[in-house]
Amino acid sequence: MSGTRDQVVAEALSWIDTPFVHAAEVKGVGVDCVHLVKAIGQKYALVQDGDLPAYGTTPDPKQMREELNKHLDPIPFKAVREGDLLWFWAERLLHLGIVVESDPLSIVHAHNGRSRQEVILTRVIGEWRRNIVGCFRYRGIVD
């Protein structure tokens, strides 16, 4: 079974308000940005099953890029659509978000900020947009 863009978006939105918990992956209980992407991808057979390599609270950028390239397809920013992924700097850390709307560009992500530590919906404007370092697509996602 392959997931559609609409299914990925609906699933991402259903994680909103899940608390941020490093290395967790349980909707409503706790998740981090990497495991949010993994859980949604696995639900629709868009990423392989299996564990991610262990990573600290400050992931190594080189290792993170290798893992993203191993499980996802890099795409140019101009090709980004709903259900795709943005990789960017957020508060001095590399971070992932799932695009749920292309105009205005908005993502769902497991935010671990000063004021909120939960899965939230964020518009990608200003600093958020300038800090994008990569864009990715789930392999096998259906339009």
Tab-separated table of C-alpha atoms in Angstrom:
chain	number	residue	atom	x	y	z
A	1	MET	CA	0.000	0.000	0.000
A	2	SER	CA	1.320	3.436	-0.914
A	3	GLY	CA	0.036	6.569	0.695
A	4	THR	CA	-1.389	9.546	-1.080
A	5	ARG	CA	-0.448	13.144	-0.429
A	6	ASP	CA	-3.876	13.709	1.136
A	7	GLN	CA	-3.374	10.760	3.519
A	8	VAL	CA	0.073	11.997	4.572
A	9	VAL	CA	-1.283	15.505	5.211
A	10	ALA	CA	-4.280	14.203	7.183
A	11	GLU	CA	-2.039	11.938	9.258
A	12	ALA	CA	0.439	14.762	9.949
A	13	LEU	CA	-2.390	17.023	11.120
A	14	SER	CA	-3.674	14.268	13.408
A	15	TRP	CA	-0.389	14.409	15.380
A	16	ILE	CA	-0.889	18.082	16.370
A	17	ASP	CA	-0.629	18.618	20.146
A	18	THR	CA	1.417	15.429	20.666
A	19	PRO	CA	4.141	16.415	23.174
A	20	PHE	CA	7.734	16.687	21.994
A	21	VAL	CA	9.747	13.791	23.433
A	22	HIS	CA	13.214	13.043	22.024
A	23	ALA	CA	13.391	9.652	20.231
A	24	ALA	CA	9.703	8.850	20.941
A	25	GLU	CA	7.103	7.804	18.364
A	26	VAL	CA	3.637	7.473	19.924
A	27	LYS	CA	0.795	9.719	18.750
A	28	GLY	CA	-0.692	11.664	21.646
A	29	VAL	CA	2.145	10.618	23.978
A	30	GLY	CA	5.423	11.849	22.489
A	31	VAL	CA	7.418	12.263	19.284
A	32	ASP	CA	10.382	14.154	17.849
A	33	CYS	CA	10.700	15.555	14.327
A	34	VAL	CA	12.547	12.547	12.885
A	35	HIS	CA	10.177	9.991	14.365
A	36	LEU	CA	7.143	11.985	13.195
A	37	VAL	CA	8.402	11.697	9.607
A	38	LYS	CA	9.255	8.018	10.142
A	39	ALA	CA	5.900	7.091	11.741
A	40	ILE	CA	3.858	8.712	8.983
A	41	GLY	CA	6.051	7.229	6.259
A	42	GLN	CA	5.825	3.735	7.734
A	43	LYS	CA	2.050	3.939	8.144
A	44	TYR	CA	1.744	4.236	4.371
A	45	ALA	CA	4.748	2.039	3.442
A	46	LEU	CA	6.668	5.083	2.169
A	47	VAL	CA	9.773	4.364	4.257
A	48	GLN	CA	11.338	1.081	5.272
A	49	ASP	CA	10.583	-0.458	8.621
A	50	GLY	CA	13.395	-0.547	11.110
A	51	ASP	CA	15.121	1.547	13.663
A	52	LEU	CA	16.898	4.781	12.987
A	53	PRO	CA	20.509	5.034	14.069
A	54	ALA	CA	20.868	6.423	17.568
A	55	TYR	CA	21.199	10.192	17.614
A	56	GLY	CA	21.643	12.732	20.323
A	57	THR	CA	19.609	15.812	20.976
A	58	THR	CA	21.934	17.578	18.533
A	59	PRO	CA	22.003	15.339	15.423
A	60	ASP	CA	25.109	15.262	13.263
A	61	PRO	CA	24.251	17.083	9.983
A	62	LYS	CA	26.267	14.666	7.818
A	63	GLN	CA	24.657	11.583	9.360
A	64	MET	CA	21.219	13.155	9.135
A	65	ARG	CA	21.675	13.942	5.418
A	66	GLU	CA	22.866	10.363	4.778
A	67	GLU	CA	19.775	8.948	6.497
A	68	LEU	CA	17.439	11.309	4.647
A	69	ASN	CA	19.012	10.364	1.313
A	70	LYS	CA	18.779	6.659	2.202
A	71	HIS	CA	15.014	6.776	2.852
A	72	LEU	CA	13.725	9.784	0.873
A	73	ASP	CA	14.208	11.438	-2.517
A	74	PRO	CA	15.802	14.901	-2.572
A	75	ILE	CA	13.796	17.439	-4.587
A	76	PRO	CA	14.284	21.119	-5.463
A	77	PHE	CA	12.416	23.677	-3.369
A	78	LYS	CA	10.353	24.788	-6.374
A	79	ALA	CA	8.946	21.215	-6.648
A	80	VAL	CA	7.718	21.041	-3.017
A	81	ARG	CA	4.068	20.036	-2.603
A	82	GLU	CA	1.787	18.818	0.152
A	83	GLY	CA	3.167	15.665	1.756
A	84	ASP	CA	6.801	16.586	1.048
A	85	LEU	CA	9.399	17.321	3.719
A	86	LEU	CA	11.469	20.372	4.573
A	87	TRP	CA	14.833	20.082	6.319
A	88	PHE	CA	15.992	23.302	7.929
A	89	TRP	CA	17.786	25.031	10.765
A	90	ALA	CA	15.567	25.912	13.721
A	91	GLU	CA	17.025	27.404	16.879
A	92	ARG	CA	20.554	26.154	16.028
A	93	LEU	CA	19.420	22.566	15.314
A	94	LEU	CA	18.558	20.717	12.126
A	95	HIS	CA	14.853	19.990	11.992
A	96	LEU	CA	12.222	18.292	9.780
A	97	GLY	CA	8.667	19.255	8.930
A	98	ILE	CA	5.935	17.818	6.707
A	99	VAL	CA	4.359	20.221	4.213
A	100	VAL	CA	0.590	20.304	4.732
A	101	GLU	CA	-0.173	23.357	2.599
A	102	SER	CA	1.750	24.867	-0.296
A	103	ASP	CA	0.106	28.302	-0.416
A	104	PRO	CA	0.776	29.653	2.104
A	105	LEU	CA	3.614	27.189	2.718
A	106	SER	CA	2.888	25.489	6.055
A	107	ILE	CA	4.352	22.505	7.887
A	108	VAL	CA	3.496	20.195	10.745
A	109	HIS	CA	6.521	19.478	12.925
A	110	ALA	CA	7.507	18.330	16.402
A	111	HIS	CA	8.606	21.656	17.846
A	112	ASN	CA	10.969	21.824	20.815
A	113	GLY	CA	11.078	25.560	21.326
A	114	ARG	CA	11.339	27.782	24.343
A	115	SER	CA	7.604	28.391	24.580
A	116	ARG	CA	6.110	25.207	23.099
A	117	GLN	CA	7.228	21.591	23.050
A	118	GLU	CA	4.682	19.761	20.913
A	119	VAL	CA	3.631	18.985	17.351
A	120	ILE	CA	2.397	22.211	15.813
A	121	LEU	CA	1.377	23.803	12.513
A	122	THR	CA	3.714	26.584	11.346
A	123	ARG	CA	3.715	28.887	8.316
A	124	VAL	CA	7.083	28.836	6.568
A	125	ILE	CA	7.919	32.509	6.204
A	126	GLY	CA	10.845	34.780	7.015
A	127	GLU	CA	13.581	33.034	8.971
A	128	TRP	CA	11.871	29.638	8.626
A	129	ARG	CA	12.036	29.913	4.827
A	130	ARG	CA	15.600	31.284	4.734
A	131	ASN	CA	16.848	28.392	6.878
A	132	ILE	CA	15.723	25.561	4.573
A	133	VAL	CA	18.726	23.396	3.667
A	134	GLY	CA	16.949	20.583	1.830
A	135	CYS	CA	13.640	19.307	0.527
A	136	PHE	CA	12.630	15.660	0.276
A	137	ARG	CA	9.810	13.450	-0.951
A	138	TYR	CA	8.619	10.116	0.388
A	139	ARG	CA	9.429	7.388	-2.143
A	140	GLY	CA	6.259	6.014	-3.689
A	141	ILE	CA	3.902	8.786	-2.563
A	142	VAL	CA	0.849	8.945	-4.832
A	143	ASP	CA	-0.660	12.223	-6.065
